[in-house]
PDB file of C-alpha atoms in Angstrom:
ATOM      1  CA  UNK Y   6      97.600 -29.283  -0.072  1.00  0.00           C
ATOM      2  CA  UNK Y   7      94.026 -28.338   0.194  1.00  0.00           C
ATOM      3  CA  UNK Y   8      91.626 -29.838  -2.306  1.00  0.00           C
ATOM      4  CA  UNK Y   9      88.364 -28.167  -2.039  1.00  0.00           C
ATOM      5  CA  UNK Y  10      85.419 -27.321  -4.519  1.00  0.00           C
ATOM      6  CA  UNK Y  11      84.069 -24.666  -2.197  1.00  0.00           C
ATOM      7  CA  UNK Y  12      85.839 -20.817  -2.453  1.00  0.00           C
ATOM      8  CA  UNK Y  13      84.219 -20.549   0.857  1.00  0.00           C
ATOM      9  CA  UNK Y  14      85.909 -22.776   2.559  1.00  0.00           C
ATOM     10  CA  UNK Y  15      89.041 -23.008  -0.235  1.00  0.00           C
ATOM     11  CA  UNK Y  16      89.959 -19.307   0.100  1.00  0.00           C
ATOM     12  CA  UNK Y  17      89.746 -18.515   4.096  1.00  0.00           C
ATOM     13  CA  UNK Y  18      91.951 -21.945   5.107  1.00  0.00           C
ATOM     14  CA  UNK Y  19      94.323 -21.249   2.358  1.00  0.00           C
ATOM     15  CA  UNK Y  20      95.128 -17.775   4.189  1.00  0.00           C
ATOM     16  CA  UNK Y  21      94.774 -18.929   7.615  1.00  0.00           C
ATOM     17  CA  UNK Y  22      96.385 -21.975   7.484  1.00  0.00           C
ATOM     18  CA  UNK Y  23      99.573 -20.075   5.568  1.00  0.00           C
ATOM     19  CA  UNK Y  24      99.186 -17.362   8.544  1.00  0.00           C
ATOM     20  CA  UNK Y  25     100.357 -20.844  10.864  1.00  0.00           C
ATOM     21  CA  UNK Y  26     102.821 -20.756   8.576  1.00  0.00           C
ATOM     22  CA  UNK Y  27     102.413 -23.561   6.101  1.00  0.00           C
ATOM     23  CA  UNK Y  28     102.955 -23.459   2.265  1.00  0.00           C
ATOM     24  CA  UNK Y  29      99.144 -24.189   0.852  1.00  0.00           C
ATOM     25  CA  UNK Y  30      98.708 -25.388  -2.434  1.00  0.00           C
ATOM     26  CA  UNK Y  31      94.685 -24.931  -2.917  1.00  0.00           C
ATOM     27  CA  UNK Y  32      93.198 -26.665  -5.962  1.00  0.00           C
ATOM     28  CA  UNK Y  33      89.219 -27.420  -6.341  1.00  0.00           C
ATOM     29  CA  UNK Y  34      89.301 -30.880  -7.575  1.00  0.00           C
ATOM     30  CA  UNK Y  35      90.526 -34.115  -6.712  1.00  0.00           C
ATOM     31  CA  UNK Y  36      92.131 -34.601  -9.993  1.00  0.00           C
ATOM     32  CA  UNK Y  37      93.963 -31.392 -10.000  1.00  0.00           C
ATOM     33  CA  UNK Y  38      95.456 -32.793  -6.284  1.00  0.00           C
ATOM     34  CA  UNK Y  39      96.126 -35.945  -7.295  1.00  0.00           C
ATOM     35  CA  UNK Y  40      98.252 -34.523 -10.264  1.00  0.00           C
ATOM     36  CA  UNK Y  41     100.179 -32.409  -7.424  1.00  0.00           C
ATOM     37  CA  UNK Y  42     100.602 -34.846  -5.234  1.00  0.00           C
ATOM     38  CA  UNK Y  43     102.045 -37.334  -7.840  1.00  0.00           C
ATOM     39  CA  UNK Y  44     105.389 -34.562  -7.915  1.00  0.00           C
ATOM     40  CA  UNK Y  45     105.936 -36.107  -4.468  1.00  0.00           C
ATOM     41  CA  UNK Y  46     106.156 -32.376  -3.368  1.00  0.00           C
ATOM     42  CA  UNK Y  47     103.670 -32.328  -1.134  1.00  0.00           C
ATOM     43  CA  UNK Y  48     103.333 -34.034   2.908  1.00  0.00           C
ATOM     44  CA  UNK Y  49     100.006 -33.587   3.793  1.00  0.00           C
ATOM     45  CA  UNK Y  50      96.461 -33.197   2.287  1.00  0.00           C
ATOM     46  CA  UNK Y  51      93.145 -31.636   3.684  1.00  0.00           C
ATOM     47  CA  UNK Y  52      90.360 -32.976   1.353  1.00  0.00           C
ATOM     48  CA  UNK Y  53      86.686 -32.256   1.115  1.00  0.00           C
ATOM     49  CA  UNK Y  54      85.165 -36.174   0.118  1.00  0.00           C
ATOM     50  CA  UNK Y  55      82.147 -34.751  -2.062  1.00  0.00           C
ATOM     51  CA  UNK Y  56      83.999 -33.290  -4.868  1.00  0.00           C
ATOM     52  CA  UNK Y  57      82.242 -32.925  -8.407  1.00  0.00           C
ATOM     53  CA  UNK Y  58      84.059 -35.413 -10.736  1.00  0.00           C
ATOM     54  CA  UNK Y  59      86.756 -36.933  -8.550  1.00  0.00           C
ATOM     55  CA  UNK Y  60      85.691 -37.295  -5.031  1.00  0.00           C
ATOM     56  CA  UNK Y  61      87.750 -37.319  -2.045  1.00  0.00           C
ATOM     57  CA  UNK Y  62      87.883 -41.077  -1.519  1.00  0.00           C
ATOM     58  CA  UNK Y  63      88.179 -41.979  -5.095  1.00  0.00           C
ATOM     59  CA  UNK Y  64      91.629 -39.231  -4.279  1.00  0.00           C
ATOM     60  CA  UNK Y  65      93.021 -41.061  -1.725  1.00  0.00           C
ATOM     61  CA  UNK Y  66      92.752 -44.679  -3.280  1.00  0.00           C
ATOM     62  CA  UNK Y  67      94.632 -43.091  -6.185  1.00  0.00           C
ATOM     63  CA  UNK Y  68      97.496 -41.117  -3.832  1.00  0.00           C
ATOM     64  CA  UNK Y  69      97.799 -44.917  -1.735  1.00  0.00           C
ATOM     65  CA  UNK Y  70      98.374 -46.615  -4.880  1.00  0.00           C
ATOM     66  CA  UNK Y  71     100.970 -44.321  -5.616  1.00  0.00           C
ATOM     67  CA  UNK Y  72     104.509 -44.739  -4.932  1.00  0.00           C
ATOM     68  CA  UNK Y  73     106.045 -40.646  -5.168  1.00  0.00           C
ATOM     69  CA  UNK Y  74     102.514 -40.521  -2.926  1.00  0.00           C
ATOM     70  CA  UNK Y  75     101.202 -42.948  -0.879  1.00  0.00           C
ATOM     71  CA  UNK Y  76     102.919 -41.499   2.774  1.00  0.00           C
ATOM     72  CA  UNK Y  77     101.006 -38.284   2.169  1.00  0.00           C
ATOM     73  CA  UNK Y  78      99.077 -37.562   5.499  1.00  0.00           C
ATOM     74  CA  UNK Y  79      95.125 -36.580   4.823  1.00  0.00           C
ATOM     75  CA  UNK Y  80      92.663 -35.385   6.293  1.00  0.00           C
ATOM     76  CA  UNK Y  81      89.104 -35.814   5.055  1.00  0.00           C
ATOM     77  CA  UNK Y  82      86.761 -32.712   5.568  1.00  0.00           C
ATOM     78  CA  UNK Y  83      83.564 -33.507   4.782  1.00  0.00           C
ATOM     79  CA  UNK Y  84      79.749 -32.432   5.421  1.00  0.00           C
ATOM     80  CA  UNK Y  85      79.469 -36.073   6.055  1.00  0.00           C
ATOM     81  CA  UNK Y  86      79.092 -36.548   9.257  1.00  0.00           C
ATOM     82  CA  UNK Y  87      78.009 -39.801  10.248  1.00  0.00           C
ATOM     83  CA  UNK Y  88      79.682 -42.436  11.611  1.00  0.00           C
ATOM     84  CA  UNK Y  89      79.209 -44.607   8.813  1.00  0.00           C
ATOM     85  CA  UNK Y  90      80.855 -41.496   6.533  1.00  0.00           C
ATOM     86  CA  UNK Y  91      83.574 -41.459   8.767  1.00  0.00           C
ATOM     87  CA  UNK Y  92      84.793 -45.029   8.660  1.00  0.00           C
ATOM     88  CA  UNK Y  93      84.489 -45.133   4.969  1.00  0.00           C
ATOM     89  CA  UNK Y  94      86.970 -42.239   4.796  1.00  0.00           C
ATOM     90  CA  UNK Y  95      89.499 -44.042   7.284  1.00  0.00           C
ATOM     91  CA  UNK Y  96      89.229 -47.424   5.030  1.00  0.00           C
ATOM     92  CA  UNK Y  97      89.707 -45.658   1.918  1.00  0.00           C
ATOM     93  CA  UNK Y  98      93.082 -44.590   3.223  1.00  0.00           C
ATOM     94  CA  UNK Y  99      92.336 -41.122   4.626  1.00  0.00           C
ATOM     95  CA  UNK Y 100      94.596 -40.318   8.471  1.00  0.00           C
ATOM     96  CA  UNK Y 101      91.703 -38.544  10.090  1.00  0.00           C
ATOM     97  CA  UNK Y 102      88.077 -36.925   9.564  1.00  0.00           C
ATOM     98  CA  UNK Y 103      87.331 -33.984  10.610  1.00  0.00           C
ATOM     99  CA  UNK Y 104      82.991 -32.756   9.654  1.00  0.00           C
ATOM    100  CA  UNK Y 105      82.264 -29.427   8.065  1.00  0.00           C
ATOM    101  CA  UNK Y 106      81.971 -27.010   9.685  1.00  0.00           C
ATOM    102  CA  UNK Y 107      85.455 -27.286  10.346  1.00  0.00           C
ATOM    103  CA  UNK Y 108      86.908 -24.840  13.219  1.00  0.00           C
ATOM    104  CA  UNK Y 109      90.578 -23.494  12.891  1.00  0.00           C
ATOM    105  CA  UNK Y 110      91.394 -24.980  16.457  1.00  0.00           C
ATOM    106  CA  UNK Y 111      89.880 -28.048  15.566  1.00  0.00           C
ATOM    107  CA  UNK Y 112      91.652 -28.663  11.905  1.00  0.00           C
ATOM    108  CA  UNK Y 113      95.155 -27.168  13.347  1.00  0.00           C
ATOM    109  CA  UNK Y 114      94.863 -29.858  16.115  1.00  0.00           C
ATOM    110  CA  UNK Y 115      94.196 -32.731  14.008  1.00  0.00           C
ATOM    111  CA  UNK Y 116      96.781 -31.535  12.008  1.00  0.00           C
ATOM    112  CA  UNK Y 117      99.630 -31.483  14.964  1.00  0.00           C
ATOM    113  CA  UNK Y 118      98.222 -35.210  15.944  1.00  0.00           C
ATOM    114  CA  UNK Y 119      98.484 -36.494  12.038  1.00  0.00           C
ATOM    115  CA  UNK Y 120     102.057 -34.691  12.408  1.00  0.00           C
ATOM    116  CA  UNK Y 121     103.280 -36.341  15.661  1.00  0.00           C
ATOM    117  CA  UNK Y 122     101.950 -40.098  14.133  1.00  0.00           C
ATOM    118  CA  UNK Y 123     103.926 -39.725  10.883  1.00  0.00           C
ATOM    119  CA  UNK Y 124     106.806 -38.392  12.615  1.00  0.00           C
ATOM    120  CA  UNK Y 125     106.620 -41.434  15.140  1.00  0.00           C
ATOM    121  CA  UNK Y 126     105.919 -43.964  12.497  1.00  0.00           C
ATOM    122  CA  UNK Y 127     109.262 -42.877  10.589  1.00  0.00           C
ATOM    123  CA  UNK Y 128     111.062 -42.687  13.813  1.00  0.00           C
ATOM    124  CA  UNK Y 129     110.020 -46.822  14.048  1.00  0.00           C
ATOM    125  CA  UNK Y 130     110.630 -47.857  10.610  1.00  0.00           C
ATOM    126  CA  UNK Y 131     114.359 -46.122  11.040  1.00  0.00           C
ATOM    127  CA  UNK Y 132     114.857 -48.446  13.928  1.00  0.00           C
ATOM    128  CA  UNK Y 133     113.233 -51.437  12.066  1.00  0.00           C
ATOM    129  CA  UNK Y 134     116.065 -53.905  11.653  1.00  0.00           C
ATOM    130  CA  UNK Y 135     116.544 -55.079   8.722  1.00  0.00           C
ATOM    131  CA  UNK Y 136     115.714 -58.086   7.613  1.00  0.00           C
TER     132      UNK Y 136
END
C-alpha cells in the first residue's frame, strides 16, 4: 500500500513500483490506509508522515494497535529529514525511513531489506519453542 497526499509522487510509484511487479493499492490519506490495512489484505506500507488530517505516525500507532494489522512492514517517506524526524518515525512503529526525494533504487532496496527482516523474523518465531 502506498499512502500518499501528493499525485506527484502517488501516481509515478504506483506505476513503477507495479512495473517490479507488486500489487499497489494507492490511497491519499492515512485514514483511507488505515481502513485498508484493517482487511488484513495488505503486507507492506510506504507512507508519507505529513499527511493532511491523519498523518503518517498517527497511521502507524493505529495499524500497531491493530491485531488483522500490526505485522504490516512500513516504510516512512517523508520530506523530514532530520535525524530527530527519523527516530520519531522508527518509535512510532514505522520499519524504515527513507527522505523525499525518494529514488526508485533507493525505495526498492529498502524495500528488499524490510522483506528479508520480516521473512527472518517469521522464520524465528516458527522455531520459537513453545512455551
Amino acid at each position: 500500500m502506498l499512502a500518499d497526499d501528493s499525485e506527484e509522487l502517488l501516481g509515478p510509484f504506483t506505476e513503477l513500483l507495479t512495473m517490479e511487479g507488486a500489487q499497489v493499492a494507492a490511497v491519499r490519506s492515512g485514514q483511507e490506509a488505515l481502513e485498508l490495512l484493517l482487511t488484513g489484505q495488505h503486507d507492506t506500507l510506504l507512507s508519507d508522515i505529513g499527511m493532511p488530517g491523519m498523518d503518517g505516525l498517527t497511521l502507524i500507532e493505529h495499524v500497531r494497535a491493530s491485531d488483522k494489522a500490526s505485522g504490516v512492514m512500513a516504510i516512512a517517506l517523508t520530506g523530514f529529514g532530520r535525524l530527530q524526524d527519523e527516530r520519531r518515525a522508527l518509535q512510532a512503529g514505522f520499519d524504515a525511513y527513507l527522505s523525499k526525494p525518494v529514488s526508485m533504487n533507493a525505495l526498492l532496496g529498502e524495500l528488499a531489506r524490510v522483506m528479508r527482516r520480516k521473512k527472518t523474523r517469521g522464520m524465528k518465531e516458527r522455531s520459537a519453542p513453545a512455551s
